[in-house]
Coordinates of C-alpha atoms in Angstrom, one line a residue:
D291 CA 0.0 0.0 0.3
F292 CA 2.9 2.4 1.0
L293 CA 4.6 1.7 -2.5
F294 CA 1.3 1.9 -4.3
F295 CA 0.4 5.2 -2.8
W296 CA 4.0 7.0 -3.6
G297 CA 4.2 5.2 -6.9
A298 CA 0.7 6.9 -7.9
V299 CA 1.8 10.4 -6.4
F300 CA 5.2 10.1 -8.5
L301 CA 3.3 9.5 -11.8
V302 CA 0.6 12.3 -11.0
T303 CA 3.4 14.8 -10.3
T304 CA 5.9 13.9 -13.1
T305 CA 2.8 14.0 -15.6
L306 CA 1.7 17.4 -14.3
V307 CA 5.2 18.7 -14.8
A308 CA 5.3 17.3 -18.4
F309 CA 2.1 18.8 -19.3
L310 CA 2.1 22.1 -17.5
K311 CA 5.7 23.4 -17.5
K312 CA 7.0 24.8 -20.7
E313 CA 10.4 25.7 -21.7
N314 CA 11.4 29.4 -22.0
K315 CA 12.3 29.7 -25.6
D316 CA 13.0 33.5 -25.2
L317 CA 16.4 32.6 -23.3
I318 CA 18.8 31.5 -26.1
P319 CA 21.9 30.0 -24.5
A320 CA 25.3 31.6 -25.6
K321 CA 26.6 28.1 -26.8
E322 CA 24.9 24.9 -27.3
E323 CA 26.1 22.2 -24.8
T324 CA 26.1 19.6 -27.4
K325 CA 24.6 18.6 -30.7
G326 CA 23.9 15.0 -30.0
I327 CA 24.9 11.7 -28.3
T328 CA 28.2 11.1 -30.1
D329 CA 29.2 14.8 -29.3
T330 CA 28.4 14.4 -25.7
Y331 CA 30.6 11.4 -25.3
R332 CA 33.5 13.1 -27.2
L333 CA 33.0 16.1 -24.9
L334 CA 33.1 13.6 -21.8
F335 CA 36.4 11.8 -23.0
S336 CA 38.2 15.1 -23.5
I337 CA 37.0 16.2 -20.0
I338 CA 38.1 13.0 -18.4
K339 CA 41.5 13.2 -20.1
M340 CA 42.5 16.5 -18.2
P341 CA 45.2 15.8 -15.5
A342 CA 43.2 17.5 -12.6
V343 CA 40.0 15.6 -13.5
L344 CA 41.9 12.2 -13.6
T345 CA 43.5 12.8 -10.5
F346 CA 40.5 14.0 -8.7
C347 CA 38.6 10.9 -10.1
L348 CA 41.2 8.4 -8.7
L349 CA 40.6 10.1 -5.4
I350 CA 37.1 10.1 -5.2
L351 CA 36.8 6.5 -6.5
T352 CA 39.0 5.5 -3.8
S353 CA 37.9 7.8 -1.0
K354 CA 35.2 5.7 0.7
V355 CA 36.8 2.4 0.8
G356 CA 37.2 2.8 4.6
F357 CA 33.4 3.3 4.9
S358 CA 32.1 0.4 2.9
A359 CA 31.9 -2.1 5.5
A360 CA 30.3 -0.1 8.1
D361 CA 28.0 1.4 5.7
A362 CA 26.8 -2.0 3.5
V363 CA 27.2 -4.6 6.3
T364 CA 26.1 -3.2 9.8
G365 CA 22.4 -3.2 9.3
L366 CA 22.8 -6.7 8.0
K367 CA 24.9 -7.9 10.9
L368 CA 22.4 -6.5 13.5
V369 CA 19.8 -8.3 12.1
E370 CA 21.9 -11.4 12.0
E371 CA 22.4 -10.8 15.9
G372 CA 18.7 -10.8 16.4
V373 CA 17.7 -7.0 16.1
P374 CA 14.4 -7.2 14.5
K375 CA 14.2 -5.8 11.0
E376 CA 11.0 -3.7 11.7
H377 CA 12.8 -2.2 14.5
L378 CA 15.6 -1.1 12.3
A379 CA 13.4 0.1 9.7
L380 CA 11.6 2.5 12.4
L381 CA 14.7 3.7 13.7
A382 CA 15.4 5.3 10.2
V383 CA 12.3 7.5 10.8
P384 CA 13.9 10.1 13.2
M385 CA 16.7 10.3 10.5
V386 CA 14.2 11.9 8.0
P387 CA 14.1 15.3 9.4
L388 CA 17.6 15.3 10.2
Q389 CA 18.6 14.4 6.4
I390 CA 16.5 17.4 5.4
I391 CA 17.9 19.9 7.8
L392 CA 21.7 18.7 7.6
P393 CA 22.3 20.0 3.8
L394 CA 20.8 23.5 4.7
V395 CA 23.1 23.5 7.8
I396 CA 26.4 22.1 5.9
S397 CA 25.9 24.1 2.7
K398 CA 26.8 27.3 4.6
Y399 CA 30.3 25.9 5.6
T400 CA 30.8 24.5 1.9
A401 CA 29.6 27.7 -0.1
G402 CA 33.3 29.4 0.4
P403 CA 36.5 29.2 -2.0
Q404 CA 37.3 25.6 -0.5
P405 CA 34.3 23.2 -0.1
L406 CA 36.3 20.1 0.0
N407 CA 37.7 21.3 3.4
T408 CA 34.5 20.0 5.0
F409 CA 35.0 16.7 3.3
Y410 CA 38.5 16.2 4.7
K411 CA 37.4 17.3 8.3
A412 CA 34.5 14.8 8.2
M413 CA 36.5 11.8 7.0
P414 CA 38.2 10.8 10.1
F415 CA 35.0 10.8 12.3
R416 CA 33.4 8.8 9.8
L417 CA 36.2 6.3 10.0
L418 CA 36.0 6.3 13.8
L419 CA 32.0 5.9 13.4
G420 CA 33.1 2.7 11.4
L421 CA 34.7 1.2 14.4
E422 CA 31.8 2.3 16.9
F423 CA 29.5 0.5 14.4
A424 CA 31.7 -2.8 14.8
L425 CA 31.3 -2.3 18.5
L426 CA 27.7 -2.0 18.3
V427 CA 27.4 -5.5 16.5
W428 CA 29.8 -7.0 18.9
W429 CA 27.6 -5.5 21.8
A430 CA 24.3 -6.8 20.3
P431 CA 24.2 -10.3 21.7
K432 CA 25.6 -9.3 25.2
V433 CA 22.8 -7.0 26.0
K434 CA 20.0 -9.3 24.2
H435 CA 17.2 -10.9 26.6
E436 CA 14.2 -12.8 26.0
G437 CA 12.2 -9.6 25.3
G438 CA 14.5 -8.6 22.8
F439 CA 16.7 -5.7 23.1
P440 CA 17.0 -2.7 26.1
V441 CA 15.8 0.7 25.3
Y442 CA 19.2 1.9 25.9
Y443 CA 20.7 -0.2 23.2
Y444 CA 18.3 1.3 20.6
A445 CA 18.9 4.8 22.0
V446 CA 22.5 4.3 21.4
V447 CA 22.1 3.0 17.7
V448 CA 19.8 5.7 17.0
L449 CA 22.6 8.3 18.4
S450 CA 25.3 6.3 16.4
Y451 CA 23.1 6.3 13.2
A452 CA 22.6 10.2 13.7
L453 CA 26.3 11.0 13.9
H454 CA 27.0 8.9 10.9
Q455 CA 24.6 10.9 8.8
I456 CA 26.2 14.1 9.8
T457 CA 29.4 12.9 8.7
L458 CA 27.9 11.2 5.5
Y459 CA 26.0 14.6 4.6
S460 CA 29.0 16.6 5.4
M461 CA 31.1 14.8 2.6
Y462 CA 28.2 14.4 0.5
V463 CA 27.5 18.1 0.3
A464 CA 31.1 19.3 0.2
I465 CA 31.5 17.0 -2.8
M466 CA 28.4 18.4 -4.7
A467 CA 29.6 21.8 -4.0
F468 CA 33.1 21.2 -5.1
N469 CA 31.6 19.8 -8.3
A470 CA 29.4 22.6 -9.0
K471 CA 32.2 25.0 -8.5
V472 CA 34.8 23.3 -10.9
S473 CA 32.4 22.5 -13.6
D474 CA 32.8 24.9 -16.7
P475 CA 29.5 26.8 -17.0
L476 CA 29.4 26.3 -20.8
I477 CA 29.1 22.5 -20.2
G478 CA 27.8 22.7 -16.7
G479 CA 25.1 20.1 -16.9
T480 CA 27.3 17.5 -18.7
Y481 CA 30.6 18.1 -16.5
M482 CA 28.7 18.2 -13.5
T483 CA 26.8 15.1 -14.3
L484 CA 30.2 13.5 -15.1
L485 CA 31.8 14.3 -11.8
N486 CA 28.8 13.4 -9.8
T487 CA 28.7 10.0 -11.4
V488 CA 32.3 9.2 -10.6
S489 CA 31.5 10.3 -7.1
N490 CA 28.5 8.0 -6.8
L491 CA 30.5 5.1 -8.4
G492 CA 33.2 5.7 -5.5
G493 CA 30.5 5.0 -3.0
N494 CA 28.9 2.0 -4.8
W495 CA 31.8 -0.1 -5.7
P496 CA 33.4 -0.2 -2.1
S497 CA 30.0 -1.4 -0.5
T498 CA 29.5 -4.1 -3.4
V499 CA 33.0 -5.4 -2.8
A500 CA 32.4 -5.3 1.1
L501 CA 29.0 -7.4 0.7
W502 CA 30.8 -10.0 -1.4
L503 CA 33.7 -10.4 1.2
V504 CA 31.6 -11.1 4.0
D505 CA 31.4 -14.7 3.6
P506 CA 34.9 -15.5 2.9
L507 CA 36.1 -13.2 5.8
T508 CA 33.6 -14.6 8.3
V509 CA 35.1 -17.2 10.8
K510 CA 32.6 -20.2 11.4
E511 CA 32.5 -23.0 13.7
C512 CA 30.7 -26.1 13.4
A513 CA 28.8 -27.5 16.3
G514 CA 28.3 -31.1 17.0
A515 CA 30.4 -32.0 14.0
Q516 CA 33.8 -33.2 14.8
G517 CA 36.7 -32.6 12.0
H518 CA 34.2 -30.5 9.7
S519 CA 35.0 -26.8 8.8
C520 CA 32.1 -24.3 7.8
G521 CA 34.3 -22.0 6.0
T522 CA 32.5 -22.7 2.7
A523 CA 28.7 -22.3 2.0
A524 CA 28.6 -26.2 1.0
A525 CA 30.5 -27.3 4.2
A526 CA 28.2 -25.0 6.4
E527 CA 25.0 -26.9 4.4
V528 CA 26.5 -30.4 5.1

């Protein structure tokens, strides 16, 4: 019902935009961005060959490796330790107003000549929160009782996620501000889209690798089966 309702809202609003919003034909751009798909990809290729852009792409593609396990695996491990999925979903609700307010607050600090300073300052705190998330997973079975988990455990989880959102959005808004600042106005849309795509890719591939590595890096012990290892999926099944 939830998905159906918002799917309907999405369809109605986008349809209204399509029919009611008209392009302003009086404003003619000083120069066309591109003439077609082929020109667009030629332009992107010429941008990516620039030494400064290559260096930036390399940095942004590897900068989030240190957060990948904490971001991608923490929730799954908490569920594995017995935290109900519906409780974790409810804990995300207090994050919504925070996620709305944070960009407004952080944008004041990224509007200056060096927006990436906020990115650098937030990074060590986000790395430390990764360690704190690992402690949360380790702590979960120790505080679990027959009725579930105590309220103070959920309070610590909410506080941890709130602090994580602050560091996450500080880095996110800073990188968006930097991309907007360095993009050539004549091809701003194409330039920004390229940099933002690289930025998104830099967050997605480490999370994918982290999820893939969960099984190989998990130490398992077989109970009641002498001489058997549970290191592989087939062995655990046996």
